[in-house]
Short mmCIF file of C-alpha atoms in Angstrom, two decimals:
data_model
loop_
_atom_site.label_atom_id
_atom_site.label_comp_id
_atom_site.label_asym_id
_atom_site.label_seq_id
_atom_site.Cartn_x
_atom_site.Cartn_y
_atom_site.Cartn_z
CA MET R 8 0.00 0.00 0.00
CA THR R 9 1.23 3.48 -0.83
CA SER R 10 0.23 6.96 0.13
CA HIS R 11 -0.19 9.89 -2.20
CA PRO R 12 0.23 13.57 -1.34
CA SER R 13 -2.96 15.64 -1.38
CA GLY R 14 -1.25 18.78 -2.58
CA THR R 15 1.85 20.93 -2.53
CA ALA R 16 2.88 22.82 0.56
CA ALA R 17 2.71 26.56 0.30
CA PRO R 18 6.08 28.25 -0.26
CA ALA R 19 7.64 29.59 2.94
CA HIS R 20 8.70 32.85 1.30
CA ARG R 21 5.09 34.04 1.25
CA GLY R 22 5.20 34.42 5.01
CA VAL R 23 2.75 32.97 7.48
CA GLY R 24 0.56 36.09 7.72
CA PRO R 25 -1.16 35.91 4.30
CA LEU R 26 -1.60 32.15 4.70
CA LEU R 27 -3.28 32.50 8.08
CA ARG R 28 -5.48 35.31 6.79
CA ALA R 29 -6.54 33.18 3.83
CA TRP R 30 -7.48 30.29 6.13
CA ARG R 31 -9.37 32.65 8.45
CA GLU R 32 -11.31 34.20 5.58
CA GLN R 33 -12.09 30.80 4.11
CA ARG R 34 -13.50 29.73 7.49
CA ARG R 35 -15.43 33.04 7.67
CA VAL R 36 -14.01 33.89 11.07
CA SER R 37 -13.26 37.47 12.13
CA GLN R 38 -9.96 38.47 13.70
CA LEU R 39 -11.77 39.13 16.97
CA GLU R 40 -13.51 35.75 16.97
CA LEU R 41 -10.26 33.94 16.20
CA ALA R 42 -8.47 35.89 18.94
CA LEU R 43 -11.13 34.92 21.49
CA ARG R 44 -10.91 31.27 20.49
CA ALA R 45 -7.11 31.22 20.66
CA GLY R 46 -6.76 33.28 23.86
CA SER R 47 -5.07 36.16 22.04
CA SER R 48 -6.10 39.66 20.94
CA ALA R 49 -7.47 40.97 17.66
CA ARG R 50 -4.54 43.38 17.56
CA HIS R 51 -2.02 40.55 17.76
CA ILE R 52 -3.86 38.54 15.08
CA SER R 53 -3.79 41.64 12.86
CA PHE R 54 -0.06 42.07 13.45
CA VAL R 55 0.58 38.41 12.57
CA GLU R 56 -1.44 38.63 9.36
CA THR R 57 0.30 41.82 8.21
CA GLY R 58 3.77 40.50 9.05
CA ARG R 59 4.40 42.98 11.88
CA SER R 60 4.62 40.12 14.38
CA ARG R 61 6.19 36.69 13.98
CA PRO R 62 4.08 34.05 15.77
CA SER R 63 5.64 31.40 17.95
CA GLU R 64 5.35 27.75 17.01
CA GLU R 65 2.75 27.33 19.76
CA MET R 66 0.67 30.23 18.41
CA VAL R 67 0.78 28.91 14.84
CA LEU R 68 -0.46 25.52 15.97
CA ARG R 69 -3.12 27.05 18.18
CA LEU R 70 -4.47 29.22 15.38
CA ALA R 71 -4.34 26.30 12.96
CA GLU R 72 -6.32 24.17 15.41
CA HIS R 73 -9.08 26.76 15.78
CA LEU R 74 -9.20 27.27 12.00
CA ASP R 75 -9.45 23.51 11.40
CA VAL R 76 -6.39 23.57 9.14
CA PRO R 77 -5.50 20.06 7.86
CA VAL R 78 -2.33 18.52 9.30
CA ARG R 79 -0.41 18.73 6.02
CA GLU R 80 -1.12 22.47 5.75
CA ARG R 81 -0.15 23.03 9.41
CA ASN R 82 3.37 21.99 8.43
CA ALA R 83 3.26 24.58 5.63
CA LEU R 84 2.20 27.27 8.13
CA LEU R 85 5.06 26.35 10.47
CA LEU R 86 7.59 26.52 7.64
CA ALA R 87 6.24 29.88 6.52
CA ALA R 88 6.66 31.17 10.09
CA GLY R 89 10.28 29.99 10.20
CA HIS R 90 9.67 26.90 12.34
CA ALA R 91 10.37 23.24 11.68
CA PRO R 92 7.46 21.03 10.55
CA ARG R 93 5.74 19.29 13.46
CA TYR R 94 4.08 16.37 11.68
CA PRO R 95 6.00 13.64 9.81
CA GLN R 96 4.69 12.03 6.62
CA THR R 97 5.39 8.34 6.89
CA PRO R 98 4.80 6.20 3.77
CA LEU R 99 1.95 3.79 4.41
CA ASP R 100 4.17 0.81 3.51
CA ASP R 101 6.80 1.86 6.09
CA PRO R 102 7.41 -0.79 8.80
CA ALA R 103 6.60 1.86 11.39
CA LEU R 104 2.97 1.67 10.25
CA ASP R 105 2.75 -2.14 10.24
CA ALA R 106 0.42 -2.16 13.25
CA LEU R 107 -1.79 0.51 11.67
CA ARG R 108 -2.12 -1.39 8.39
CA ALA R 109 -2.83 -4.66 10.17
CA GLY R 110 -5.46 -2.97 12.33
CA MET R 111 -7.21 -1.43 9.33
CA GLU R 112 -7.20 -4.76 7.49
CA ARG R 113 -8.77 -6.50 10.49
CA LEU R 114 -11.34 -3.73 10.82
CA ILE R 115 -12.58 -3.82 7.23
CA GLN R 116 -12.56 -7.64 7.21
CA GLY R 117 -14.71 -7.54 10.33
CA TYR R 118 -17.42 -5.72 8.37
CA GLU R 119 -17.78 -8.56 5.86
CA PRO R 120 -20.07 -9.37 4.12
CA TYR R 121 -20.74 -5.59 4.11
CA PRO R 122 -18.38 -3.59 1.84
CA ALA R 123 -15.63 -1.54 3.50
CA LEU R 124 -12.50 0.15 2.19
CA VAL R 125 -9.67 2.50 3.17
CA VAL R 126 -8.95 5.57 1.03
CA ASP R 127 -6.34 8.31 1.21
CA ALA R 128 -6.69 12.05 0.62
CA LEU R 129 -7.03 11.55 -3.15
CA TYR R 130 -9.66 8.80 -2.73
CA ASP R 131 -7.12 6.20 -3.86
CA VAL R 132 -8.06 2.83 -2.37
CA GLN R 133 -5.43 1.51 0.04
CA ALA R 134 -7.33 -1.58 1.20
CA ALA R 135 -10.71 -3.20 0.49
CA ASN R 136 -12.61 -6.22 1.72
CA ARG R 137 -14.54 -8.95 -0.13
CA GLY R 138 -17.77 -6.96 0.02
CA VAL R 139 -16.20 -4.28 -2.17
CA LEU R 140 -14.77 -6.84 -4.59
CA MET R 141 -18.28 -8.28 -5.00
CA LEU R 142 -19.57 -4.90 -6.22
CA LEU R 143 -16.64 -4.56 -8.65
CA ASP R 144 -17.36 -7.79 -10.48
CA GLY R 145 -17.40 -7.11 -14.23
CA ILE R 146 -15.72 -3.69 -14.08
CA PRO R 147 -13.22 -3.20 -16.99
CA ASP R 148 -9.59 -3.88 -16.14
CA HIS R 149 -8.42 -0.37 -17.03
CA LEU R 150 -10.45 1.04 -14.13
CA LEU R 151 -9.04 -1.53 -11.71
CA ARG R 152 -5.36 -0.81 -12.30
CA PRO R 153 -3.57 0.74 -9.30
CA PRO R 154 -3.99 3.27 -7.98
CA LEU R 155 -7.66 2.33 -7.84
CA ASN R 156 -9.59 5.54 -7.27
CA ALA R 157 -12.96 5.32 -5.50
CA MET R 158 -14.41 8.50 -7.03
CA ARG R 159 -13.34 7.61 -10.56
CA LEU R 160 -14.55 4.03 -10.19
CA THR R 161 -17.98 5.09 -8.88
CA LEU R 162 -18.74 7.87 -11.38
CA HIS R 163 -17.05 6.61 -14.55
CA PRO R 164 -19.59 5.59 -17.24
CA GLU R 165 -17.80 2.22 -17.50
CA GLY R 166 -17.56 1.85 -13.74
CA LEU R 167 -20.31 1.55 -11.15
CA ALA R 168 -22.32 4.51 -12.47
CA PRO R 169 -24.53 2.52 -14.91
CA ARG R 170 -25.49 0.20 -12.04
CA ILE R 171 -26.48 2.92 -9.58
CA VAL R 172 -30.28 3.26 -9.69
CA ASN R 173 -30.33 6.71 -8.05
CA LEU R 174 -27.24 8.00 -9.86
CA PRO R 175 -28.26 11.70 -10.09
CA GLU R 176 -28.68 11.96 -6.30
CA TRP R 177 -25.62 9.86 -5.46
CA ARG R 178 -23.46 11.65 -8.03
CA GLY R 179 -24.52 15.01 -6.59
CA HIS R 180 -23.64 13.83 -3.10
CA LEU R 181 -20.17 12.63 -4.14
CA LEU R 182 -19.34 15.78 -6.12
CA ALA R 183 -20.44 17.99 -3.22
CA GLN R 184 -18.23 15.94 -0.88
CA LEU R 185 -15.29 16.30 -3.25
CA GLU R 186 -15.88 20.06 -3.56
CA ARG R 187 -15.75 20.39 0.24
CA GLN R 188 -12.44 18.52 0.34
CA VAL R 189 -10.98 20.72 -2.41
CA ALA R 190 -11.94 23.81 -0.39
CA LEU R 191 -10.66 22.33 2.86
CA ARG R 192 -7.31 21.07 1.59
CA ARG R 193 -6.65 23.48 -1.30
CA SER R 194 -5.24 20.51 -3.16
CA GLU R 195 -4.44 20.82 -6.87
CA PRO R 196 -4.60 17.03 -7.44
CA LEU R 197 -8.03 16.95 -5.76
CA ARG R 198 -9.18 19.84 -7.93
CA ARG R 199 -8.07 17.97 -11.06
CA LEU R 200 -9.89 14.84 -9.89
CA HIS R 201 -13.06 16.89 -9.35
CA GLU R 202 -12.78 18.38 -12.84
CA GLU R 203 -12.32 14.91 -14.32
CA VAL R 204 -15.19 13.09 -12.61
CA SER R 205 -17.65 16.00 -12.83
CA ALA R 206 -17.16 15.99 -16.62
CA TYR R 207 -18.10 12.32 -17.03
CA PRO R 208 -21.27 11.95 -19.12
CA ALA R 209 -24.24 10.35 -17.43
CA PRO R 210 -24.39 6.73 -18.67
CA GLU R 211 -27.38 5.35 -20.49
CA ARG R 212 -29.24 2.77 -18.41
CA ALA R 213 -30.72 0.08 -20.62
CA GLY R 214 -32.94 -1.45 -17.95
CA ARG R 215 -33.75 -1.45 -14.27
CA ALA R 216 -33.82 -4.21 -11.73
CA GLU R 217 -37.12 -4.72 -10.00
CA GLU R 218 -38.08 -2.16 -7.38
CA PRO R 219 -39.13 -3.39 -3.92
CA ALA R 220 -42.85 -4.03 -3.57
CA ASP R 221 -43.09 -1.80 -0.51
CA PRO R 222 -41.32 1.58 -0.28
CA VAL R 223 -38.52 1.82 2.27
CA ALA R 224 -38.15 4.81 4.61
CA TYR R 225 -34.40 5.41 4.41
CA PHE R 226 -32.68 7.17 7.33
CA ALA R 227 -29.96 8.63 5.08
CA LEU R 228 -29.36 9.01 1.35
CA PRO R 229 -28.63 5.48 0.14
CA MET R 230 -26.59 4.29 -2.80
CA ARG R 231 -29.00 1.96 -4.60
CA ILE R 232 -27.03 -0.31 -6.89
CA GLU R 233 -27.95 -3.22 -9.12
CA HIS R 234 -26.22 -6.53 -8.47
CA GLU R 235 -27.19 -9.74 -10.25
CA GLY R 236 -30.77 -8.63 -10.90
CA ARG R 237 -31.34 -7.17 -7.43
CA VAL R 238 -31.25 -3.63 -6.13
CA LEU R 239 -29.01 -3.39 -3.06
CA SER R 240 -29.22 -0.31 -0.85
CA PHE R 241 -26.29 0.99 1.19
CA THR R 242 -25.66 4.02 3.36
CA SER R 243 -22.10 5.26 3.66
CA SER R 244 -20.29 5.84 6.96
CA ILE R 245 -16.82 7.43 7.03
CA SER R 246 -14.36 7.22 9.94
CA THR R 247 -11.05 9.05 10.40
CA PHE R 248 -8.37 8.94 13.08
CA ASN R 249 -8.75 11.20 16.11
CA THR R 250 -5.87 13.64 16.84
CA PRO R 251 -3.48 12.19 14.23
CA MET R 252 0.21 13.06 14.56
CA ASP R 253 1.27 12.01 11.05
CA VAL R 254 0.22 13.50 7.71
CA THR R 255 -0.37 10.11 6.11
CA VAL R 256 -2.53 8.88 8.98
CA ALA R 257 -4.47 12.16 9.10
CA GLU R 258 -5.48 11.75 5.45
CA LEU R 259 -6.76 8.17 5.71
CA ALA R 260 -10.48 7.43 5.89
CA ILE R 261 -12.32 4.15 6.40
CA GLU R 262 -15.61 3.99 4.50
CA THR R 263 -18.18 1.33 5.24
CA LEU R 264 -21.30 0.62 3.20
CA LEU R 265 -24.01 -0.48 5.62
CA PRO R 266 -27.23 -2.16 4.42
CA ALA R 267 -30.07 0.34 4.27
CA ASP R 268 -32.95 -2.13 4.05
CA PRO R 269 -33.80 -5.64 5.23
CA ALA R 270 -33.60 -7.13 1.73
CA THR R 271 -29.96 -6.05 1.38
CA VAL R 272 -29.11 -7.50 4.79
CA LYS R 273 -30.72 -10.83 3.89
CA TYR R 274 -28.98 -11.05 0.51
CA LEU R 275 -25.51 -10.23 1.83
CA GLN R 276 -25.85 -12.66 4.71
CA SER R 277 -26.87 -15.39 2.26
CA LEU R 278 -23.62 -14.85 0.37
CA ASP R 279 -21.62 -15.21 3.59
CA SER R 280 -23.32 -18.41 4.75
#
């Protein structure tokens, strides 16, 4: 398994002030509000943003925390302020992360027969269980070559898209999620991925699997996907690591597809028996 950077760190020569101001404005937080959150003063925040005051390492990290700056970009802020980066970026195949990889593999296997996978900041799949492989049956080889990308695979007209019964709603949900990540991380590779998948044409659907006889009251937007003549319904749940201290770990997410109706539960359990 390999990790992929989500973007390029901002150049240090720009200074930390403009970077912090940009993050503050993006979060729509006033200087006064940020100062109150960080236990500082609006005057000091103004001085930092205009370059009249050089913030300490502690202040940079405190401001970044209250602005919800991603871990990778916190390193960029520290460099711009003249400090050393705080967070390492350990390759996912490094022996130091053996326990992490093993734990994630056990976790997603524990969800079987329900699909579960691990993705990085670019939605490249780092691990997947048998439930995911079941859904990928019949997908063209060119979409399955590493790095396998979850967004591309789901929305590509030769991928899962033709099988998704409620594609307009699910596509809108995924593109909105990707847009939020682009805004949060300011990642050029993520922006290019969004441009690519949002430009995919909607596939023609030749036929539909049978709808359930009785309507189901879903508790969240499901992905309703055809599989061997049935319509399976899943809701997505995403988990991340709490208080990560490594860039790679901070950018990992575990996505599980939980059955959204009794028929899907029954079918998946029959496959596992």
